[in-house]
């Protein structure tokens, strides 16, 4: 079992940056793949980024590639999402997720989400 809490959402102008963090409980954080997803109003939740157990492999949605960076600190049980060059279409609730399988969907554990709003 792992519990996840997201931090760092807020309001930012287009072109700006935000850094999201996710704190995980439990002693086995390092065995989990960590991912970030987002859901905009009226849309389905979509994959944003994922990072493997060691941090040696990352995956990004095409819409954020080159602008977002996912990282993790296993000693601190945290995963971060650095978001640069933000666009209004990045506005969404962002969710942190954990799973034992590296991929883009069907994660086992989810945080409650944090709102990111990008103004034009």
PDB file of C-alpha atoms in Angstrom:
ATOM      1  CA  UNK A   1       0.000   0.000   0.000  1.00  0.00           C
ATOM      2  CA  UNK A   2       1.119   3.522  -0.712  1.00  0.00           C
ATOM      3  CA  UNK A   3      -0.623   6.822  -0.088  1.00  0.00           C
ATOM      4  CA  UNK A   4       0.059   9.833  -2.284  1.00  0.00           C
ATOM      5  CA  UNK A   5      -0.356  13.557  -1.681  1.00  0.00           C
ATOM      6  CA  UNK A   6       0.284  16.181  -4.349  1.00  0.00           C
ATOM      7  CA  UNK A   7       1.609  19.692  -3.749  1.00  0.00           C
ATOM      8  CA  UNK A   8       2.475  22.737  -5.803  1.00  0.00           C
ATOM      9  CA  UNK A   9      -0.503  23.497  -7.980  1.00  0.00           C
ATOM     10  CA  UNK A  10      -1.657  27.023  -8.586  1.00  0.00           C
ATOM     11  CA  UNK A  11      -2.293  29.805 -11.058  1.00  0.00           C
ATOM     12  CA  UNK A  12       0.391  30.834 -13.533  1.00  0.00           C
ATOM     13  CA  UNK A  13       0.528  32.884 -16.720  1.00  0.00           C
ATOM     14  CA  UNK A  14       1.191  31.269 -20.055  1.00  0.00           C
ATOM     15  CA  UNK A  15       4.905  30.782 -20.563  1.00  0.00           C
ATOM     16  CA  UNK A  16       5.531  30.423 -16.869  1.00  0.00           C
ATOM     17  CA  UNK A  17       6.623  27.477 -14.740  1.00  0.00           C
ATOM     18  CA  UNK A  18       5.308  25.388 -11.880  1.00  0.00           C
ATOM     19  CA  UNK A  19       6.793  22.495  -9.966  1.00  0.00           C
ATOM     20  CA  UNK A  20       4.492  19.791  -8.674  1.00  0.00           C
ATOM     21  CA  UNK A  21       5.576  17.406  -5.955  1.00  0.00           C
ATOM     22  CA  UNK A  22       4.067  14.184  -4.715  1.00  0.00           C
ATOM     23  CA  UNK A  23       4.862  12.756  -1.297  1.00  0.00           C
ATOM     24  CA  UNK A  24       4.417   9.013  -0.835  1.00  0.00           C
ATOM     25  CA  UNK A  25       3.950   7.109   2.376  1.00  0.00           C
ATOM     26  CA  UNK A  26       5.323   3.646   3.012  1.00  0.00           C
ATOM     27  CA  UNK A  27       8.753   2.070   3.063  1.00  0.00           C
ATOM     28  CA  UNK A  28       8.614   0.526  -0.401  1.00  0.00           C
ATOM     29  CA  UNK A  29       8.420   3.674  -2.500  1.00  0.00           C
ATOM     30  CA  UNK A  30      11.438   2.678  -4.552  1.00  0.00           C
ATOM     31  CA  UNK A  31       9.703  -0.408  -5.998  1.00  0.00           C
ATOM     32  CA  UNK A  32       6.940   1.638  -7.577  1.00  0.00           C
ATOM     33  CA  UNK A  33       6.764   3.231 -10.965  1.00  0.00           C
ATOM     34  CA  UNK A  34       5.492   6.774 -10.522  1.00  0.00           C
ATOM     35  CA  UNK A  35       3.344   8.674 -12.952  1.00  0.00           C
ATOM     36  CA  UNK A  36       1.590  11.973 -13.433  1.00  0.00           C
ATOM     37  CA  UNK A  37      -1.801  12.257 -15.096  1.00  0.00           C
ATOM     38  CA  UNK A  38      -4.147  15.167 -15.658  1.00  0.00           C
ATOM     39  CA  UNK A  39      -7.814  15.772 -16.248  1.00  0.00           C
ATOM     40  CA  UNK A  40      -9.193  18.928 -17.772  1.00  0.00           C
ATOM     41  CA  UNK A  41     -12.863  19.934 -17.384  1.00  0.00           C
ATOM     42  CA  UNK A  42     -15.078  17.868 -19.640  1.00  0.00           C
ATOM     43  CA  UNK A  43     -12.220  15.623 -20.734  1.00  0.00           C
ATOM     44  CA  UNK A  44     -10.964  12.192 -19.805  1.00  0.00           C
ATOM     45  CA  UNK A  45      -7.940  11.766 -17.609  1.00  0.00           C
ATOM     46  CA  UNK A  46      -4.761  11.521 -19.671  1.00  0.00           C
ATOM     47  CA  UNK A  47      -1.215  10.355 -19.153  1.00  0.00           C
ATOM     48  CA  UNK A  48       1.425  13.051 -18.701  1.00  0.00           C
ATOM     49  CA  UNK A  49       4.674  11.415 -17.604  1.00  0.00           C
ATOM     50  CA  UNK A  50       6.131   8.358 -15.883  1.00  0.00           C
ATOM     51  CA  UNK A  51       9.422   7.389 -14.284  1.00  0.00           C
ATOM     52  CA  UNK A  52      10.721   3.928 -13.488  1.00  0.00           C
ATOM     53  CA  UNK A  53      11.907   2.613 -10.141  1.00  0.00           C
ATOM     54  CA  UNK A  54      15.443   3.922 -10.325  1.00  0.00           C
ATOM     55  CA  UNK A  55      14.757   7.073 -12.294  1.00  0.00           C
ATOM     56  CA  UNK A  56      16.815   5.813 -15.216  1.00  0.00           C
ATOM     57  CA  UNK A  57      13.864   5.723 -17.619  1.00  0.00           C
ATOM     58  CA  UNK A  58      11.170   8.314 -18.273  1.00  0.00           C
ATOM     59  CA  UNK A  59       8.212   8.584 -20.613  1.00  0.00           C
ATOM     60  CA  UNK A  60       6.253  11.655 -21.677  1.00  0.00           C
ATOM     61  CA  UNK A  61       3.086  12.410 -23.560  1.00  0.00           C
ATOM     62  CA  UNK A  62       3.812  14.129 -26.847  1.00  0.00           C
ATOM     63  CA  UNK A  63       1.908  17.198 -25.674  1.00  0.00           C
ATOM     64  CA  UNK A  64       4.384  17.879 -22.844  1.00  0.00           C
ATOM     65  CA  UNK A  65       7.621  16.455 -24.225  1.00  0.00           C
ATOM     66  CA  UNK A  66      10.399  19.027 -24.043  1.00  0.00           C
ATOM     67  CA  UNK A  67       8.471  21.211 -21.575  1.00  0.00           C
ATOM     68  CA  UNK A  68       7.877  18.930 -18.573  1.00  0.00           C
ATOM     69  CA  UNK A  69      10.441  16.951 -16.587  1.00  0.00           C
ATOM     70  CA  UNK A  70       9.645  14.143 -14.165  1.00  0.00           C
ATOM     71  CA  UNK A  71      12.108  13.170 -11.430  1.00  0.00           C
ATOM     72  CA  UNK A  72      12.122  11.213  -8.194  1.00  0.00           C
ATOM     73  CA  UNK A  73      14.026  11.084  -4.936  1.00  0.00           C
ATOM     74  CA  UNK A  74      13.712   7.614  -3.406  1.00  0.00           C
ATOM     75  CA  UNK A  75      15.426   8.723  -0.210  1.00  0.00           C
ATOM     76  CA  UNK A  76      12.699  11.308   0.348  1.00  0.00           C
ATOM     77  CA  UNK A  77       9.806   9.279  -1.123  1.00  0.00           C
ATOM     78  CA  UNK A  78       8.953  12.054  -3.541  1.00  0.00           C
ATOM     79  CA  UNK A  79       8.318  12.461  -7.235  1.00  0.00           C
ATOM     80  CA  UNK A  80       8.319  15.821  -8.960  1.00  0.00           C
ATOM     81  CA  UNK A  81       7.005  17.289 -12.159  1.00  0.00           C
ATOM     82  CA  UNK A  82       8.753  20.418 -13.382  1.00  0.00           C
ATOM     83  CA  UNK A  83       6.483  22.193 -15.838  1.00  0.00           C
ATOM     84  CA  UNK A  84       7.973  24.904 -18.033  1.00  0.00           C
ATOM     85  CA  UNK A  85       6.612  26.944 -20.940  1.00  0.00           C
ATOM     86  CA  UNK A  86       3.111  26.331 -19.682  1.00  0.00           C
ATOM     87  CA  UNK A  87       0.170  26.766 -22.021  1.00  0.00           C
ATOM     88  CA  UNK A  88      -3.511  27.413 -21.290  1.00  0.00           C
ATOM     89  CA  UNK A  89      -4.244  23.897 -22.529  1.00  0.00           C
ATOM     90  CA  UNK A  90      -2.162  22.530 -19.646  1.00  0.00           C
ATOM     91  CA  UNK A  91      -4.910  23.669 -17.281  1.00  0.00           C
ATOM     92  CA  UNK A  92      -6.169  20.596 -15.438  1.00  0.00           C
ATOM     93  CA  UNK A  93      -6.206  18.736 -12.171  1.00  0.00           C
ATOM     94  CA  UNK A  94      -2.915  16.876 -11.946  1.00  0.00           C
ATOM     95  CA  UNK A  95      -2.737  13.491 -10.257  1.00  0.00           C
ATOM     96  CA  UNK A  96       0.203  11.539  -8.953  1.00  0.00           C
ATOM     97  CA  UNK A  97      -0.035   7.762  -9.317  1.00  0.00           C
ATOM     98  CA  UNK A  98       1.965   4.666  -8.397  1.00  0.00           C
ATOM     99  CA  UNK A  99       2.100   1.185  -9.850  1.00  0.00           C
ATOM    100  CA  UNK A 100       4.446  -1.788 -10.012  1.00  0.00           C
ATOM    101  CA  UNK A 101       4.319  -1.924 -13.802  1.00  0.00           C
ATOM    102  CA  UNK A 102       5.946   0.660 -16.067  1.00  0.00           C
ATOM    103  CA  UNK A 103       3.372   2.042 -18.444  1.00  0.00           C
ATOM    104  CA  UNK A 104       0.784   4.690 -19.215  1.00  0.00           C
ATOM    105  CA  UNK A 105      -2.370   3.386 -17.662  1.00  0.00           C
ATOM    106  CA  UNK A 106      -4.175   1.405 -14.965  1.00  0.00           C
ATOM    107  CA  UNK A 107      -2.112   2.591 -12.034  1.00  0.00           C
ATOM    108  CA  UNK A 108      -3.023   1.068  -8.687  1.00  0.00           C
ATOM    109  CA  UNK A 109      -2.645   4.047  -6.361  1.00  0.00           C
ATOM    110  CA  UNK A 110      -3.724   7.650  -6.850  1.00  0.00           C
ATOM    111  CA  UNK A 111      -3.478  10.946  -5.075  1.00  0.00           C
ATOM    112  CA  UNK A 112      -6.394  13.343  -4.805  1.00  0.00           C
ATOM    113  CA  UNK A 113      -4.996  15.793  -7.313  1.00  0.00           C
ATOM    114  CA  UNK A 114      -3.852  19.390  -7.406  1.00  0.00           C
ATOM    115  CA  UNK A 115      -5.259  22.132  -9.626  1.00  0.00           C
ATOM    116  CA  UNK A 116      -3.058  23.818 -12.209  1.00  0.00           C
ATOM    117  CA  UNK A 117      -4.495  26.823 -14.014  1.00  0.00           C
ATOM    118  CA  UNK A 118      -2.632  28.564 -16.832  1.00  0.00           C
ATOM    119  CA  UNK A 119      -3.987  31.932 -17.860  1.00  0.00           C
ATOM    120  CA  UNK A 120      -3.531  33.344 -21.349  1.00  0.00           C
TER     121      UNK A 120
END
